[in-house]
mmCIF file of C-alpha atoms in Angstrom:
data_model
loop_
_atom_site.group_PDB
_atom_site.id
_atom_site.type_symbol
_atom_site.label_atom_id
_atom_site.label_comp_id
_atom_site.label_asym_id
_atom_site.label_seq_id
_atom_site.Cartn_x
_atom_site.Cartn_y
_atom_site.Cartn_z
ATOM 1 C CA UNK A 1 32.844 -51.662 -70.991
ATOM 2 C CA UNK A 2 31.274 -49.028 -68.338
ATOM 3 C CA UNK A 3 28.658 -51.678 -67.362
ATOM 4 C CA UNK A 4 31.203 -54.123 -66.614
ATOM 5 C CA UNK A 5 33.100 -51.670 -64.095
ATOM 6 C CA UNK A 6 29.783 -50.702 -62.492
ATOM 7 C CA UNK A 7 28.925 -54.419 -62.058
ATOM 8 C CA UNK A 8 32.263 -55.208 -60.644
ATOM 9 C CA UNK A 9 32.219 -52.501 -58.324
ATOM 10 C CA UNK A 10 28.407 -53.394 -57.270
ATOM 11 C CA UNK A 11 29.726 -57.058 -56.837
ATOM 12 C CA UNK A 12 32.630 -55.752 -54.584
ATOM 13 C CA UNK A 13 30.527 -53.726 -52.354
ATOM 14 C CA UNK A 14 27.964 -56.935 -51.844
ATOM 15 C CA UNK A 15 30.845 -59.251 -51.193
ATOM 16 C CA UNK A 16 32.279 -56.819 -48.538
ATOM 17 C CA UNK A 17 28.803 -56.480 -46.981
ATOM 18 C CA UNK A 18 28.269 -60.166 -46.872
ATOM 19 C CA UNK A 19 31.545 -60.781 -45.485
ATOM 20 C CA UNK A 20 30.759 -57.807 -42.793
ATOM 21 C CA UNK A 21 27.413 -59.570 -41.695
ATOM 22 C CA UNK A 22 28.564 -62.789 -39.933
ATOM 23 C CA UNK A 23 30.565 -60.754 -37.465
ATOM 24 C CA UNK A 24 28.096 -58.475 -36.773
ATOM 25 C CA UNK A 25 25.467 -61.236 -36.012
ATOM 26 C CA UNK A 26 27.649 -63.372 -33.912
ATOM 27 C CA UNK A 27 27.608 -60.478 -31.154
ATOM 28 C CA UNK A 28 23.917 -61.139 -30.678
ATOM 29 C CA UNK A 29 23.656 -64.954 -31.058
ATOM 30 C CA UNK A 30 23.442 -65.753 -27.503
ATOM 31 C CA UNK A 31 20.052 -65.211 -26.446
ATOM 32 C CA UNK A 32 20.227 -67.018 -23.180
ATOM 33 C CA UNK A 33 21.804 -64.119 -21.353
ATOM 34 C CA UNK A 34 19.578 -60.820 -21.891
ATOM 35 C CA UNK A 35 22.374 -58.732 -20.206
ATOM 36 C CA UNK A 36 24.912 -59.411 -22.917
ATOM 37 C CA UNK A 37 27.626 -61.156 -20.629
ATOM 38 C CA UNK A 38 29.080 -64.518 -22.238
ATOM 39 C CA UNK A 39 29.391 -67.667 -19.939
ATOM 40 C CA UNK A 40 30.464 -71.191 -20.526
ATOM 41 C CA UNK A 41 27.201 -72.547 -19.164
ATOM 42 C CA UNK A 42 23.795 -71.870 -20.271
ATOM 43 C CA UNK A 43 21.120 -70.782 -17.981
ATOM 44 C CA UNK A 44 17.380 -69.432 -18.042
ATOM 45 C CA UNK A 45 14.179 -68.560 -15.845
ATOM 46 C CA UNK A 46 10.756 -70.204 -16.830
ATOM 47 C CA UNK A 47 8.675 -68.413 -17.467
ATOM 48 C CA UNK A 48 10.421 -65.105 -17.910
ATOM 49 C CA UNK A 49 7.174 -63.220 -16.991
ATOM 50 C CA UNK A 50 5.223 -64.615 -13.688
ATOM 51 C CA UNK A 51 2.599 -63.051 -11.250
ATOM 52 C CA UNK A 52 3.736 -62.396 -7.785
ATOM 53 C CA UNK A 53 3.520 -65.527 -5.388
ATOM 54 C CA UNK A 54 4.209 -67.655 -8.573
ATOM 55 C CA UNK A 55 6.594 -70.428 -9.289
ATOM 56 C CA UNK A 56 9.355 -70.651 -11.571
ATOM 57 C CA UNK A 57 12.186 -72.798 -12.931
ATOM 58 C CA UNK A 58 15.794 -72.067 -12.444
ATOM 59 C CA UNK A 59 17.613 -74.132 -15.227
ATOM 60 C CA UNK A 60 21.303 -74.556 -16.028
ATOM 61 C CA UNK A 61 23.198 -76.375 -18.905
ATOM 62 C CA UNK A 62 26.801 -77.190 -19.025
ATOM 63 C CA UNK A 63 27.713 -76.133 -15.262
ATOM 64 C CA UNK A 64 30.288 -78.726 -14.093
ATOM 65 C CA UNK A 65 29.844 -78.046 -10.358
ATOM 66 C CA UNK A 66 27.125 -76.549 -8.181
ATOM 67 C CA UNK A 67 25.193 -73.634 -9.250
ATOM 68 C CA UNK A 68 23.852 -70.647 -6.971
ATOM 69 C CA UNK A 69 20.785 -68.559 -8.177
ATOM 70 C CA UNK A 70 19.996 -65.004 -6.590
ATOM 71 C CA UNK A 71 17.651 -62.604 -6.772
ATOM 72 C CA UNK A 72 15.958 -59.887 -4.942
ATOM 73 C CA UNK A 73 12.407 -61.621 -5.941
ATOM 74 C CA UNK A 74 12.872 -64.932 -4.534
ATOM 75 C CA UNK A 75 15.100 -66.671 -1.935
ATOM 76 C CA UNK A 76 18.312 -67.956 -2.955
ATOM 77 C CA UNK A 77 18.394 -71.232 -4.619
ATOM 78 C CA UNK A 78 20.960 -74.012 -5.118
ATOM 79 C CA UNK A 79 21.154 -76.491 -8.295
ATOM 80 C CA UNK A 80 23.441 -79.411 -7.007
ATOM 81 C CA UNK A 81 26.167 -80.678 -9.445
ATOM 82 C CA UNK A 82 24.434 -83.233 -11.818
ATOM 83 C CA UNK A 83 20.788 -81.736 -11.462
ATOM 84 C CA UNK A 84 19.687 -79.223 -14.232
ATOM 85 C CA UNK A 85 16.950 -77.448 -12.584
ATOM 86 C CA UNK A 86 15.274 -76.482 -9.447
ATOM 87 C CA UNK A 87 11.701 -74.596 -8.671
ATOM 88 C CA UNK A 88 11.507 -71.762 -6.448
ATOM 89 C CA UNK A 89 8.527 -69.330 -5.302
ATOM 90 C CA UNK A 90 8.498 -65.808 -6.294
ATOM 91 C CA UNK A 91 7.838 -63.318 -3.437
ATOM 92 C CA UNK A 92 4.164 -62.570 -2.932
ATOM 93 C CA UNK A 93 4.784 -58.904 -2.446
ATOM 94 C CA UNK A 94 6.944 -58.699 -5.558
ATOM 95 C CA UNK A 95 5.931 -55.340 -7.245
ATOM 96 C CA UNK A 96 3.834 -55.964 -10.451
ATOM 97 C CA UNK A 97 5.289 -54.522 -13.607
ATOM 98 C CA UNK A 98 8.667 -54.391 -12.122
ATOM 99 C CA UNK A 99 11.831 -56.197 -13.799
ATOM 100 C CA UNK A 100 14.105 -58.161 -11.299
ATOM 101 C CA UNK A 101 17.699 -59.241 -12.188
ATOM 102 C CA UNK A 102 18.603 -63.070 -11.692
ATOM 103 C CA UNK A 103 22.082 -63.944 -11.173
ATOM 104 C CA UNK A 104 23.423 -67.315 -11.923
ATOM 105 C CA UNK A 105 26.833 -68.404 -10.508
ATOM 106 C CA UNK A 106 28.778 -71.609 -11.743
ATOM 107 C CA UNK A 107 31.980 -72.223 -10.126
ATOM 108 C CA UNK A 108 32.685 -68.375 -9.697
ATOM 109 C CA UNK A 109 31.617 -67.672 -13.285
ATOM 110 C CA UNK A 110 28.166 -65.495 -13.061
ATOM 111 C CA UNK A 111 25.615 -64.786 -15.897
ATOM 112 C CA UNK A 112 22.354 -62.695 -15.549
ATOM 113 C CA UNK A 113 19.188 -62.448 -16.754
ATOM 114 C CA UNK A 114 15.864 -60.825 -16.240
ATOM 115 C CA UNK A 115 12.400 -61.920 -14.499
ATOM 116 C CA UNK A 116 9.257 -59.609 -14.919
ATOM 117 C CA UNK A 117 6.476 -59.551 -12.683
ATOM 118 C CA UNK A 118 3.133 -59.627 -14.567
ATOM 119 C CA UNK A 119 0.518 -56.808 -13.653
ATOM 120 C CA UNK A 120 -2.493 -58.796 -13.033
ATOM 121 C CA UNK A 121 -2.868 -61.431 -10.310
ATOM 122 C CA UNK A 122 -5.297 -64.124 -10.893
ATOM 123 C CA UNK A 123 -8.299 -64.708 -8.559
ATOM 124 C CA UNK A 124 -7.781 -67.785 -6.407
ATOM 125 C CA UNK A 125 -11.432 -68.902 -6.174
ATOM 126 C CA UNK A 126 -13.295 -67.388 -9.175
ATOM 127 C CA UNK A 127 -16.409 -69.198 -8.393
ATOM 128 C CA UNK A 128 -16.828 -67.672 -4.820
ATOM 129 C CA UNK A 129 -17.625 -64.211 -6.127
ATOM 130 C CA UNK A 130 -19.939 -64.139 -8.845
ATOM 131 C CA UNK A 131 -19.123 -60.759 -9.690
ATOM 132 C CA UNK A 132 -15.420 -61.316 -10.025
ATOM 133 C CA UNK A 133 -13.903 -62.003 -13.378
ATOM 134 C CA UNK A 134 -10.871 -64.396 -13.494
ATOM 135 C CA UNK A 135 -7.952 -63.031 -15.074
ATOM 136 C CA UNK A 136 -5.475 -64.972 -17.393
ATOM 137 C CA UNK A 137 -2.141 -64.786 -17.837
ATOM 138 C CA UNK A 138 -0.612 -61.357 -18.424
ATOM 139 C CA UNK A 139 0.532 -60.672 -22.352
ATOM 140 C CA UNK A 140 3.148 -58.116 -22.323
ATOM 141 C CA UNK A 141 4.180 -58.137 -25.861
ATOM 142 C CA UNK A 142 7.909 -57.843 -27.006
ATOM 143 C CA UNK A 143 10.478 -57.045 -24.597
ATOM 144 C CA UNK A 144 11.388 -53.371 -25.860
ATOM 145 C CA UNK A 145 13.804 -51.316 -24.514
ATOM 146 C CA UNK A 146 16.636 -53.725 -24.102
ATOM 147 C CA UNK A 147 18.517 -52.381 -27.076
ATOM 148 C CA UNK A 148 16.503 -52.813 -30.190
ATOM 149 C CA UNK A 149 18.509 -53.839 -33.099
ATOM 150 C CA UNK A 150 21.605 -52.576 -31.771
ATOM 151 C CA UNK A 151 21.499 -54.482 -28.522
ATOM 152 C CA UNK A 152 24.411 -56.676 -28.908
ATOM 153 C CA UNK A 153 26.729 -54.066 -30.618
ATOM 154 C CA UNK A 154 29.590 -52.133 -29.236
ATOM 155 C CA UNK A 155 31.388 -49.146 -30.677
ATOM 156 C CA UNK A 156 34.119 -50.827 -31.906
ATOM 157 C CA UNK A 157 32.228 -53.117 -33.945
ATOM 158 C CA UNK A 158 29.947 -50.424 -35.081
ATOM 159 C CA UNK A 159 33.298 -48.362 -36.105
ATOM 160 C CA UNK A 160 34.663 -51.493 -37.793
ATOM 161 C CA UNK A 161 31.838 -52.178 -39.788
ATOM 162 C CA UNK A 162 31.281 -48.697 -41.045
ATOM 163 C CA UNK A 163 35.011 -48.415 -41.896
ATOM 164 C CA UNK A 164 34.749 -51.557 -44.088
ATOM 165 C CA UNK A 165 31.650 -50.204 -45.810
ATOM 166 C CA UNK A 166 33.100 -46.732 -46.325
ATOM 167 C CA UNK A 167 36.353 -48.415 -47.823
ATOM 168 C CA UNK A 168 34.369 -50.715 -50.060
ATOM 169 C CA UNK A 169 32.382 -48.060 -51.458
ATOM 170 C CA UNK A 170 35.334 -45.770 -51.868
ATOM 171 C CA UNK A 171 37.388 -48.589 -53.721
ATOM 172 C CA UNK A 172 34.310 -49.194 -55.928
ATOM 173 C CA UNK A 173 33.911 -45.623 -56.692
ATOM 174 C CA UNK A 174 37.568 -45.433 -57.564
ATOM 175 C CA UNK A 175 37.488 -48.333 -59.924
ATOM 176 C CA UNK A 176 34.216 -47.110 -61.635
ATOM 177 C CA UNK A 177 35.806 -43.567 -62.378
ATOM 178 C CA UNK A 178 39.315 -44.542 -63.060
ATOM 179 C CA UNK A 179 40.553 -43.771 -66.521
ATOM 180 C CA UNK A 180 42.607 -46.585 -68.031
ATOM 181 C CA UNK A 181 44.305 -43.974 -70.519
ATOM 182 C CA UNK A 182 43.521 -46.285 -73.634
ATOM 183 C CA UNK A 183 42.797 -44.241 -76.492
ATOM 184 C CA UNK A 184 44.408 -41.034 -75.364
ATOM 185 C CA UNK A 185 47.314 -39.390 -76.841
#
């Protein structure tokens, strides 16, 4: 009989964890906006890492009006209604290794993402200098330091999840240790 109680408690705990998981993952589902402000329209900068002086494409999806894109690393850009993207040039004197915030504004609603400036600069004429070696695109690996596994959570969600888990474990413990009173006089 004790094995059935333990199995029931384990099943109850697993159910609670399963029900809490969709809430936690929903907070980090929007990967368009790396700065965690949710918008009714989508936006992106491609590529997200570029050499100083390079060209980036600024794109919006679902913006019902004109979009304005601003950053400290390129001139303000305008995406007219009905158009999804424009290209712009990053300033040649942008600081290598720096991360710049790019703000998309659609009818007063704003969202931000980051643009990283690559550390290497490709040579413009690799054959003109026999001793020079052309550099390929900078591979910077994963974007670390933006929050890791807790990047999209706030304290309220963490506290609620912890309370649900603690309550479930407490209830499971109670039911496994509860004495039924059968067979006692």
